[in-house]
Each structure stands twice: as structure tokens, then as C-alpha cells.
Coordinates of C-alpha atoms and ligand atoms in Angstrom, one line a residue:
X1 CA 14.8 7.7 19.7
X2 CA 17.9 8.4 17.3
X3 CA 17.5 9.8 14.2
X4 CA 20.0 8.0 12.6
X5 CA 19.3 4.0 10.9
X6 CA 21.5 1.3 13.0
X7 CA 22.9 -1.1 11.1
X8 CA 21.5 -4.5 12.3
X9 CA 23.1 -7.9 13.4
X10 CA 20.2 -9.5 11.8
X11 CA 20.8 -11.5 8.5
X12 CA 18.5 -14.1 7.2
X13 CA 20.5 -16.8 4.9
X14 CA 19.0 -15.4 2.0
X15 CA 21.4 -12.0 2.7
X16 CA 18.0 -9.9 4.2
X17 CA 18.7 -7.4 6.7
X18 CA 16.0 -7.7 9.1
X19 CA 15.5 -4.4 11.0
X20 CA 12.0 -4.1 11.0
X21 CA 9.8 -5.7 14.2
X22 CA 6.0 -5.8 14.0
X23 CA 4.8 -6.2 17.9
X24 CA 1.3 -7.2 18.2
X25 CA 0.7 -6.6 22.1
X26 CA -3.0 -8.6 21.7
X27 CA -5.3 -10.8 19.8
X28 CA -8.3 -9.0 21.1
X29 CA -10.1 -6.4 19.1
X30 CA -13.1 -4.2 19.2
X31 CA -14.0 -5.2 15.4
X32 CA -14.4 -8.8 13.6
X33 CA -13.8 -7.6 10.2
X34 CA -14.8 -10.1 7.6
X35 CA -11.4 -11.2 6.1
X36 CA -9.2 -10.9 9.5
X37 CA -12.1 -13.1 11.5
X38 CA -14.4 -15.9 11.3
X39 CA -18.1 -14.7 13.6
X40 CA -17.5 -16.6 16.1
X41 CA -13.5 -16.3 17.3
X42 CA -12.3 -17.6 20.8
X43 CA -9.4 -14.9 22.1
X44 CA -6.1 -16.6 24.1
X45 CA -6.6 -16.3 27.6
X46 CA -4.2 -13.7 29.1
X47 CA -2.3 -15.9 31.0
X48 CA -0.7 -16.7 27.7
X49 CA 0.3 -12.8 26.7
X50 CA 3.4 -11.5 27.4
X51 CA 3.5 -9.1 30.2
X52 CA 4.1 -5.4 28.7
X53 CA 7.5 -6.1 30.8
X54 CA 8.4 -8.9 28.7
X55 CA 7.5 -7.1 25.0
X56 CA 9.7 -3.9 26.3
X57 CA 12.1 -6.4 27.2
X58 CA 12.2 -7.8 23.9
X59 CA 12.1 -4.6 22.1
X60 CA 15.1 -3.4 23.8
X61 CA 16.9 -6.9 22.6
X62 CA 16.4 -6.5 19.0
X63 CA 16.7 -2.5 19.1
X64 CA 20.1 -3.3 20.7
X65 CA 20.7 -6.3 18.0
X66 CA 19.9 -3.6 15.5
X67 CA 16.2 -3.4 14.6
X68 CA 15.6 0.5 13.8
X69 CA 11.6 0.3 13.3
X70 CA 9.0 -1.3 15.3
X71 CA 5.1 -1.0 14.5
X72 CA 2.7 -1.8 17.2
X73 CA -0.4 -4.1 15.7
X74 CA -2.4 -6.4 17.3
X75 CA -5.4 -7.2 17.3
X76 CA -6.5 -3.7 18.3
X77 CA -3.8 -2.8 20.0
X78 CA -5.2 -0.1 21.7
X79 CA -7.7 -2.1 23.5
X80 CA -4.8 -3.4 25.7
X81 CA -4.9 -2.1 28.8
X82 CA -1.7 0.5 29.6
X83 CA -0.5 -0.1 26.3
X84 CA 0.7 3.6 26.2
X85 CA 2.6 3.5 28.5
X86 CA 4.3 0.9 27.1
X87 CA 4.8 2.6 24.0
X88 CA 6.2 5.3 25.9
X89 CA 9.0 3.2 27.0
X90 CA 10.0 1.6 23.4
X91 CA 9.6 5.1 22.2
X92 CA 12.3 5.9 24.4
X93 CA 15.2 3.1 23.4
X94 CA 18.2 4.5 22.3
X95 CA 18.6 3.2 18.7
X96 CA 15.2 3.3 17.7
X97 CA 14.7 5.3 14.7
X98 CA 11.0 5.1 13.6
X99 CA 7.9 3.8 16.2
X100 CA 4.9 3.5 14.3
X101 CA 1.1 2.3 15.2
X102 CA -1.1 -0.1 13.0
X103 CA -4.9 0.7 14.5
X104 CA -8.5 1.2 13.6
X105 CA -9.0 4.2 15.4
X106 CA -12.2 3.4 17.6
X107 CA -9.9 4.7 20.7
X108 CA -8.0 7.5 18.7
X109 CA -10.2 10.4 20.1
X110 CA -8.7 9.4 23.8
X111 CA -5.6 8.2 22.9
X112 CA -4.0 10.1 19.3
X113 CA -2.7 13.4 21.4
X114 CA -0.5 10.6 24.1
X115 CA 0.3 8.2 21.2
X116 CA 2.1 11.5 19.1
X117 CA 3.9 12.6 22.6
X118 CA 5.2 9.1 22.9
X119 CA 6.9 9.3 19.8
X120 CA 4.7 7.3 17.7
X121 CA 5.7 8.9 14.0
X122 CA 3.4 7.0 11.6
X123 CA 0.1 6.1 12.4
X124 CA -1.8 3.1 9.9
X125 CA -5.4 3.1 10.0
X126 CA -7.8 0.5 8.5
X127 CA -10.9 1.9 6.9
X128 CA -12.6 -0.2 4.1
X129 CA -15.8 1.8 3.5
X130 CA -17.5 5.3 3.7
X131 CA -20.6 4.1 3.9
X132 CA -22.5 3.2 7.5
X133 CA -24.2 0.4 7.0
X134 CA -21.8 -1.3 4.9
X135 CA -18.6 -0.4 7.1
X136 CA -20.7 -2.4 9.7
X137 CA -21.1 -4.8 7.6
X138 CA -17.5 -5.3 7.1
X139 CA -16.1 -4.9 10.5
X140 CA -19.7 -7.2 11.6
X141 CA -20.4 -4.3 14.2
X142 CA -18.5 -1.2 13.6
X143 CA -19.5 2.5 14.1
X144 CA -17.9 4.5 11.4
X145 CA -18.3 7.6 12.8
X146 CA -16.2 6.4 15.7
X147 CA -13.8 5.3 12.9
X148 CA -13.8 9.0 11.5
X149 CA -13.5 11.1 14.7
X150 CA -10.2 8.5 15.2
X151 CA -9.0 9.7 11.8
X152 CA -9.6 13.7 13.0
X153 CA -8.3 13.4 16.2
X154 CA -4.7 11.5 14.6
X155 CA -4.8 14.8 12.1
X156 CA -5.1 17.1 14.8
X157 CA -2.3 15.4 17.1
X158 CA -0.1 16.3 14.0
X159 CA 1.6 12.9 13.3
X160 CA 4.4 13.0 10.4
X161 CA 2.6 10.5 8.8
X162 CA -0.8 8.7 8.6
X163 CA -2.2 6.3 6.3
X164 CA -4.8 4.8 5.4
X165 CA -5.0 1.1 4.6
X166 CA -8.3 -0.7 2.8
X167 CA -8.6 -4.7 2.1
X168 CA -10.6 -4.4 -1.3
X169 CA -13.2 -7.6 -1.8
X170 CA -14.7 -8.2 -4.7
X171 CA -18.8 -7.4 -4.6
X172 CA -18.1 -6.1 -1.1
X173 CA -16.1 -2.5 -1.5
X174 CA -14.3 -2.5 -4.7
X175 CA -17.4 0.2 -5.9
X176 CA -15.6 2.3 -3.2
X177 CA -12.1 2.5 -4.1
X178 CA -12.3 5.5 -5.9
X179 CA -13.9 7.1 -2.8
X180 CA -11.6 6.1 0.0
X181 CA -9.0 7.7 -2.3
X182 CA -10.6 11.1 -2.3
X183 CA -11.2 11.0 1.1
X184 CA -7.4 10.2 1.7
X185 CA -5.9 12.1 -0.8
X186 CA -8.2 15.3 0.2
X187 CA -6.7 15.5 3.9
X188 CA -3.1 15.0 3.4
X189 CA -2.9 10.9 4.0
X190 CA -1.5 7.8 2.2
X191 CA -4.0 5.2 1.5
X192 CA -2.7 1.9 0.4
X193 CA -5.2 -1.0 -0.9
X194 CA -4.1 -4.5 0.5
X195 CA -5.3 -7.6 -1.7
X196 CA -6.6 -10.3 0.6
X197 CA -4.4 -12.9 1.8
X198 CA -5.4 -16.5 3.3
X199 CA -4.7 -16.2 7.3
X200 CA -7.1 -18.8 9.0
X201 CA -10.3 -19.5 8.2
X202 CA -13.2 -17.4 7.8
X203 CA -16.8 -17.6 7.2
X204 CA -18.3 -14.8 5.5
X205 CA -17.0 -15.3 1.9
X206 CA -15.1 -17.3 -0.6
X207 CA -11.7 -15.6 -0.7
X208 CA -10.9 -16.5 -4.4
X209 CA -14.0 -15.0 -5.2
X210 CA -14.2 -12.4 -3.6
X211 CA -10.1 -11.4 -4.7
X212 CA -9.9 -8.1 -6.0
X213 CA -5.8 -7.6 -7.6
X214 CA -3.9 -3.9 -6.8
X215 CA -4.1 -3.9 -11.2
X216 CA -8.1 -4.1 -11.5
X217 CA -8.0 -1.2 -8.5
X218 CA -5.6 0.5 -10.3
X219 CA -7.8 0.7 -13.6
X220 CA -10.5 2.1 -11.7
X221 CA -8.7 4.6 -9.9
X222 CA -7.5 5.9 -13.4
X223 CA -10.6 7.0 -14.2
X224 CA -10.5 9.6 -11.9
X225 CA -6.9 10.6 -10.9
X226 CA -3.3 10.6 -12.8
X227 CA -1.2 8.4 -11.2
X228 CA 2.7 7.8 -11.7
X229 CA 4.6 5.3 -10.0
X230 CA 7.7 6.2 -7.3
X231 CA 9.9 2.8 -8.0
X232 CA 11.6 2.0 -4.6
X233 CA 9.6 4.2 -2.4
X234 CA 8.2 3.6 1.4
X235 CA 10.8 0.8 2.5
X236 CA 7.6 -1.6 2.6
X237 CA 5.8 -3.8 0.8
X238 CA 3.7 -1.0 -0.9
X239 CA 4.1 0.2 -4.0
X240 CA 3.7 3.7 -4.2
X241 CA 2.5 5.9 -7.1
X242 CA 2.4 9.7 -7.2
X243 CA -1.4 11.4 -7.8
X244 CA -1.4 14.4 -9.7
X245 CA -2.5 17.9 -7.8
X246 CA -2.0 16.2 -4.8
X247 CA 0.9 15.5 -2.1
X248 CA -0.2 12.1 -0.4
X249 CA 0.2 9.2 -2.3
X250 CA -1.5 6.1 -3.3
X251 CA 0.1 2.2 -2.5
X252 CA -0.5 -0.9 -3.5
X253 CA -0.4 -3.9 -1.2
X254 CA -0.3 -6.8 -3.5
X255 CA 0.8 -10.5 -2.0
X256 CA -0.8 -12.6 -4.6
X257 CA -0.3 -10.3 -8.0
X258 CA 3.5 -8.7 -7.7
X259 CA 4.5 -10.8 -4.7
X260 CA 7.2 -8.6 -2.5
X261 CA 9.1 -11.2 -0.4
X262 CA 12.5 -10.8 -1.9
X263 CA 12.9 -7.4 -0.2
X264 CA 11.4 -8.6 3.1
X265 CA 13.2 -6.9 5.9
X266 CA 11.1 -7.8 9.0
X267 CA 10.0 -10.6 11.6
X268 CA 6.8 -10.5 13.7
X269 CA 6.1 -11.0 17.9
X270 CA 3.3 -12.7 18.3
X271 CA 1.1 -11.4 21.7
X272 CA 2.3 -14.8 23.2
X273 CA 6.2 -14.2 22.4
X274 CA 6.3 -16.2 19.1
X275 CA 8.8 -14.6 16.6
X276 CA 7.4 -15.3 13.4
X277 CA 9.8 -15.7 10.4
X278 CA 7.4 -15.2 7.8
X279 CA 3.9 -13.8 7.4
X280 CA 2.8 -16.6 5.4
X281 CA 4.4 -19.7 6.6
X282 CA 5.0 -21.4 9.9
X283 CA 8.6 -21.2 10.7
X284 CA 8.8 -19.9 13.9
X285 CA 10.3 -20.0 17.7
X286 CA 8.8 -19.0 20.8
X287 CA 10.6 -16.8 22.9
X288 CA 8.5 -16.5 26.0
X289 CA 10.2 -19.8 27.7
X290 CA 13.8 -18.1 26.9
X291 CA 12.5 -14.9 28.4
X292 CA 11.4 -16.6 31.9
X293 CA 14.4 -19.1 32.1
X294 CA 16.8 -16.1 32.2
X295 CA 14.9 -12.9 33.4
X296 CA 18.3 -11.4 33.8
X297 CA 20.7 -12.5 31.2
X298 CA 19.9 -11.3 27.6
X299 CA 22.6 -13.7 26.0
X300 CA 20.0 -16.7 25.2
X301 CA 17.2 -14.6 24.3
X302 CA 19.7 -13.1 21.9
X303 CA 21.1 -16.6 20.8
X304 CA 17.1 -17.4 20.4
X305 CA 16.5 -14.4 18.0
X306 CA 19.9 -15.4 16.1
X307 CA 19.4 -18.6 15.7
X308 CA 15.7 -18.1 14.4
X309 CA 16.3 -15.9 11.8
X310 CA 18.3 -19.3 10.0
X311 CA 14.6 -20.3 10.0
X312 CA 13.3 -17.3 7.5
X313 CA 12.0 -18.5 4.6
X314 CA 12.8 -17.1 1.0
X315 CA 8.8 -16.6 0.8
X316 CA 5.1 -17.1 1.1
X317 CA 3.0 -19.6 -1.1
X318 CA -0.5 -18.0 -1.0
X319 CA -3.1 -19.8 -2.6
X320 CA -6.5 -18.8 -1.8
X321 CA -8.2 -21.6 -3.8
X322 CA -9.6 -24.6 -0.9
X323 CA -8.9 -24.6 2.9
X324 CA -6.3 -21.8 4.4
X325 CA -2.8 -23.2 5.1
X326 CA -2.2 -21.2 7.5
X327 CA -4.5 -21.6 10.0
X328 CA -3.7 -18.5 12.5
X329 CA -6.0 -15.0 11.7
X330 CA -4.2 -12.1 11.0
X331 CA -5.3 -11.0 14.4
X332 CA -3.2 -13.4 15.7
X333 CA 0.0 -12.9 13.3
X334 CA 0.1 -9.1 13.9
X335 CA -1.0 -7.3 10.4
Ligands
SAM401 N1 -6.6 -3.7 14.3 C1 -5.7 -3.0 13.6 C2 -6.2 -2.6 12.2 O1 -7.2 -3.1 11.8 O2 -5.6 -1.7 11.6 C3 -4.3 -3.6 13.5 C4 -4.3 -5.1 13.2 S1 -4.9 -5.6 11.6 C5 -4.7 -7.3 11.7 C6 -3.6 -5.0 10.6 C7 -4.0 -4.9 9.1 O3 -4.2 -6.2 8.6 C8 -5.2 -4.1 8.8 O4 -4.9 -3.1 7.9 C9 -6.2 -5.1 8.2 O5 -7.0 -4.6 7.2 C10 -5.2 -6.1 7.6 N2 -5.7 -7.5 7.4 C11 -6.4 -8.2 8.3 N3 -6.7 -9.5 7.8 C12 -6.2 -9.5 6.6 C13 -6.2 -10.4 5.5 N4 -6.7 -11.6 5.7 N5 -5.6 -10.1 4.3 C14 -5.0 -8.9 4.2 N6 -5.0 -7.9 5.1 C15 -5.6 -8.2 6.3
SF4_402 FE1 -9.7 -6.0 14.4 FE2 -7.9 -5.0 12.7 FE3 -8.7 -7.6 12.5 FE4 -10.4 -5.6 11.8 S1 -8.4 -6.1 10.8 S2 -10.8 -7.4 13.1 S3 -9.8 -4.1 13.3 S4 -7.6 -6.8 14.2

């Protein structure tokens, strides 16, 4: 990896510089959290996925077209088998200035020390609740003290920077969010809350109801901490705010209440080589037939990526009243 940002070739026709790609290497997961899944989910068959050839291969592309950051997401990503090894490999493109992991750290213990010698830099990891029994609840099987020995063992690798990322429901965690903060804040990590957005169809509750906005969270965490906002801070869609007497910071996620497309700077790889424009709309093209028509000439794999990012949208238009427009999971889209 360079140090250095590369400028990119990538321009949307609203003027966005897109050098941000979001790789989700599988749909799978070890987890069927409540507002990612519906109970019952069927997974693509792997005769769809992209070989790990084909997502370094496309990595390389858009690191050479310009892209300086790529996260790793699934799915669980790290249930896919040799998936280190690919990482390895992306971690090693010249070009490349940040690699970073989105996870929920059931496989950390085994894999944190490899990831951080791979040159993984910043590590995301999903934890909605301190409490047993509900976090299974939530995740509809999870073990939270896996979770936790995860969150230790990506401390103890010594990555630059973890943090920790909470979807807040209404009547499900929102009791919690002053906890999760404490917990964050009191071991060095970021912890940003995410308000819901409406990615397929679930089962488990009524996303209107159950929305909880980044301004009620906010409220409650004032009770306990001081909190100042950084304006223009993180190069995401969080928005960051500085917590007295301590160094890690809190962000807010917020789709539906302070909407953050106009800054949007990245596109999405689908496990089965669909470039996604836009988290929250359709517009699309699939790159896996462009990838096996010419397995050794880049040029109209490029063209491909060019010619999609006309497609970029200026924005989402979430609604979570009534039945999901969007009809893929977030597992599917690469969170
Ligand atoms: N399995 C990994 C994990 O949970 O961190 C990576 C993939 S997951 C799809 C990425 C992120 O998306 C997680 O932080 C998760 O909480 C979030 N997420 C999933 N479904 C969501 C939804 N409907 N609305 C908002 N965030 C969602
Ligand atoms: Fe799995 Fe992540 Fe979705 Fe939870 S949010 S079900 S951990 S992919």
C-alpha cells in the first residue's frame, strides 16, 4: 500500500469523485440479525460468486482507475473460506491507501492477528447490545461473548483504528445506547449508531416503528457525556462529535434524518460482480460477464466501470412506511 491518496478517474455526473469501493466477498453469515434478515433467508449458490481471482482482479482495476480505499463487507465476510488470503493480496496493490474490514467479530480470535499483518488498518464491528439474551435476540442466535473475545482479540492485534457500529431500534436497544458508548469510549474505539434503513424485507418488526433518529440518541447520550461536534470529519457518512475526557469519538449514521448523499464518494461489488451505483436504488451493472469474456484484457472491464458510474444516482429515497423498495438485504448489498 501507498501512503499517499491517488487521484481517481472516477466522476459521477453529479461532479462526485468516487474513490471509495465497498467489496462484499459473500452473502453468507454466521448471524440473521433482525433488520439485515428476514428468519428464513435462502443464500446464492456459489456458483454465482466471484472467484477471490475475479474480486482481486477487480480490485486491482479500480485501484489502478484510482480508488484509494476498499472495505471488505459481506455478509460475514470472514466466513468465506481463504478470504485472507485474499485480503493479503488487495492489501498489497500499489495505490491502495487505506484497506479496511466491516465484520462482526465471531472469527476475530483466529483471524484479528493475520487480518492486521495483511494491512487491514480499520476494522468496523457491529455490536447492538451488551446484554446476552437480548444480543441473541437481535442477531436471532448470536453468542456475545464470542462477539467480545472478537472485540479483545482486534485490540490486541493493535489496529489504527476500530469501531464500533450499532443499528438502534426503537423498544429493542435504544435503553442501551448509553451503554454501548461507555463500553466504546472506555477502550479507545469509535462507536457510530446507524438509523435503520429499508433493504429487503424483513419479518421481525415494523421498521417505521421501530425507527429510532441519530437526534433522539443524541438526547440520550447527553445525559451522560459532553459531546461537541467535528464538522467534516471521517470522510464518511458519519457525523462525528468529540466526547469530553475521552479520545474516541461518537458518529452518527443517519440516512433518513440528515440524509448524506451529496458527499457520496463510493460504489459497491456485489459477491456476484454487480457494481452497485447507489446503496438505496437499483442502478447497477454486472461485471462478472465482462470479467469472463476478456480474462486477459482489462480495457472493457474498465469501459464497464466508466460507463456505470453515468448510472449514479444524485440519491436514495428511503421511506420506511409500507413494502421495501428495494428488495435486496443488506447482506446482499455489502453494508
Ligand atoms: N456482517 C458484517 C457486520 O455485521 O458488521 C458486515 C456486513 S453488515 C451488512 C454491515 C453493516 O450493515 C453492519 O454494521 C450492520 O449493522 C449494518 N446493517 C445491516 N442491515 C442494516 C439495515 N437494514 N439498516 C442499517 N444498517 C444495517
Ligand atoms: Fe450478518 Fe452483518 Fe447482516 Fe448481522 S448485519 S446478519 S452480522 S451480515
Amino acid at each position: 500500500m501507498t501512503d499517499a491518496p491517488s487521484s481517481s478517474e472516477l466522476i459521477d455526473p453529479q461532479g462526485r469523485i468516487i474513490d471509495y469501493l465497498r467489496i462484499s466477498v459473500t452473502d453468507r453469515c454466521d448471524l440473521r440479525c433482525i433488520y439485515c434478515m428476514s428468519e428464513k433467508m435462502s443464500f446464492l449458490p456459489r456458483a454465482q460468486l466471484l472467484t477471490l481471482e475475479e474480486i482481486h482482479r477487480l480490485a486491482r482495476i479500480f485501484v489502478e482507475m484510482g480508488v484509494g480505499r476498499i472495505r471488505i463487507t459481506g455478509g460475514e465476510p470472514l466466513v468465506r473460506r481463504n478470504v485472507v488470503s485474499l485480503i493479503q493480496r488487495i492489501g498489497e496493490l500499489p495505490g491502495l491507501h487505506t484497506l479496511c474490514l466491516t465484520t462482526n467479530a465471531t472469527q476475530l480470535p483466529q483471524h484479528a492477528e493475520p487480518l492486521k499483518s495483511a494491512g487491514v488498518s480499520r476494522v468496523n464491528i457491529s455490536l447492538d447490545s451488551l446484554r446476552p439474551d437480548r444480543f441473541r435476540r437481535i442477531t436471532r442466535n448470536g453468542d456475545l461473548n464470542r462477539v467480545l473475545r472478537g472485540i479483545d482479540a482486534a485490540i490486541e492485534a493493535g489496529f489504527p483504528r476500530i469501531k464500533i457500529n450499532a443499528v438502534i431500534l426503537k423498544g429493542r436497544n435504544e435503553d442501551e445506547v448509553i451503554d454501548l458508548a461507555r463500553f466504546a469510549l472506555q477502550r479507545d474505539l469509535d462507536i457510530s449508531y446507524i438509523e435503520e434503513m429499508p433493504l429487503g424485507q424483513i419479518d421481525d418488526h415494523d421498521r417505521a416503528e421501530a425507527f429510532c433518529s441519530s437526534d433522539e440518541i443524541l438526547e440520550r447520550l447527553q445525559q451522560a457525556f459532553s459531546l461537541q461536534p467535528c464538522p467534516g470529519e471521517g470522510g464518511g457518512p458519519s457525523r462525528y462529535h468529540a466526547v469530553d475526557g475521552y479520545r474516541a469519538r461518537i458518529g452518527f449514521i443517519s440516512p433518513h434524518s440528515h440524509n448524506f448523499c451529496a458527499s457520496c464518494n463510493r460504489v459497491r461489488l456485489t459477491a456476484t460482480g454487480r457494481l452497485l451505483l447507489c446503496l438505496g436504488q437499483e442502478h447497477s451493472v454486472e461485471l462478472r460477464p465482462l470479467l469472463r469474456a476478456h480474462p486477459l484484457d482489462d480495457e472493457p472491464v474498465r469501459q464497464g466501470i466508466r460507463d456505470a458510474l453515468r448510472l449514479k444516482p444524485a440519491g436514495h429515497d428511503f421511506d420506511l412506511a409500507g413494502i421495501p423498495v428495494i428488495q435486496r438485504h443488506m447482506n446482499a448489498t455489502g453494508g
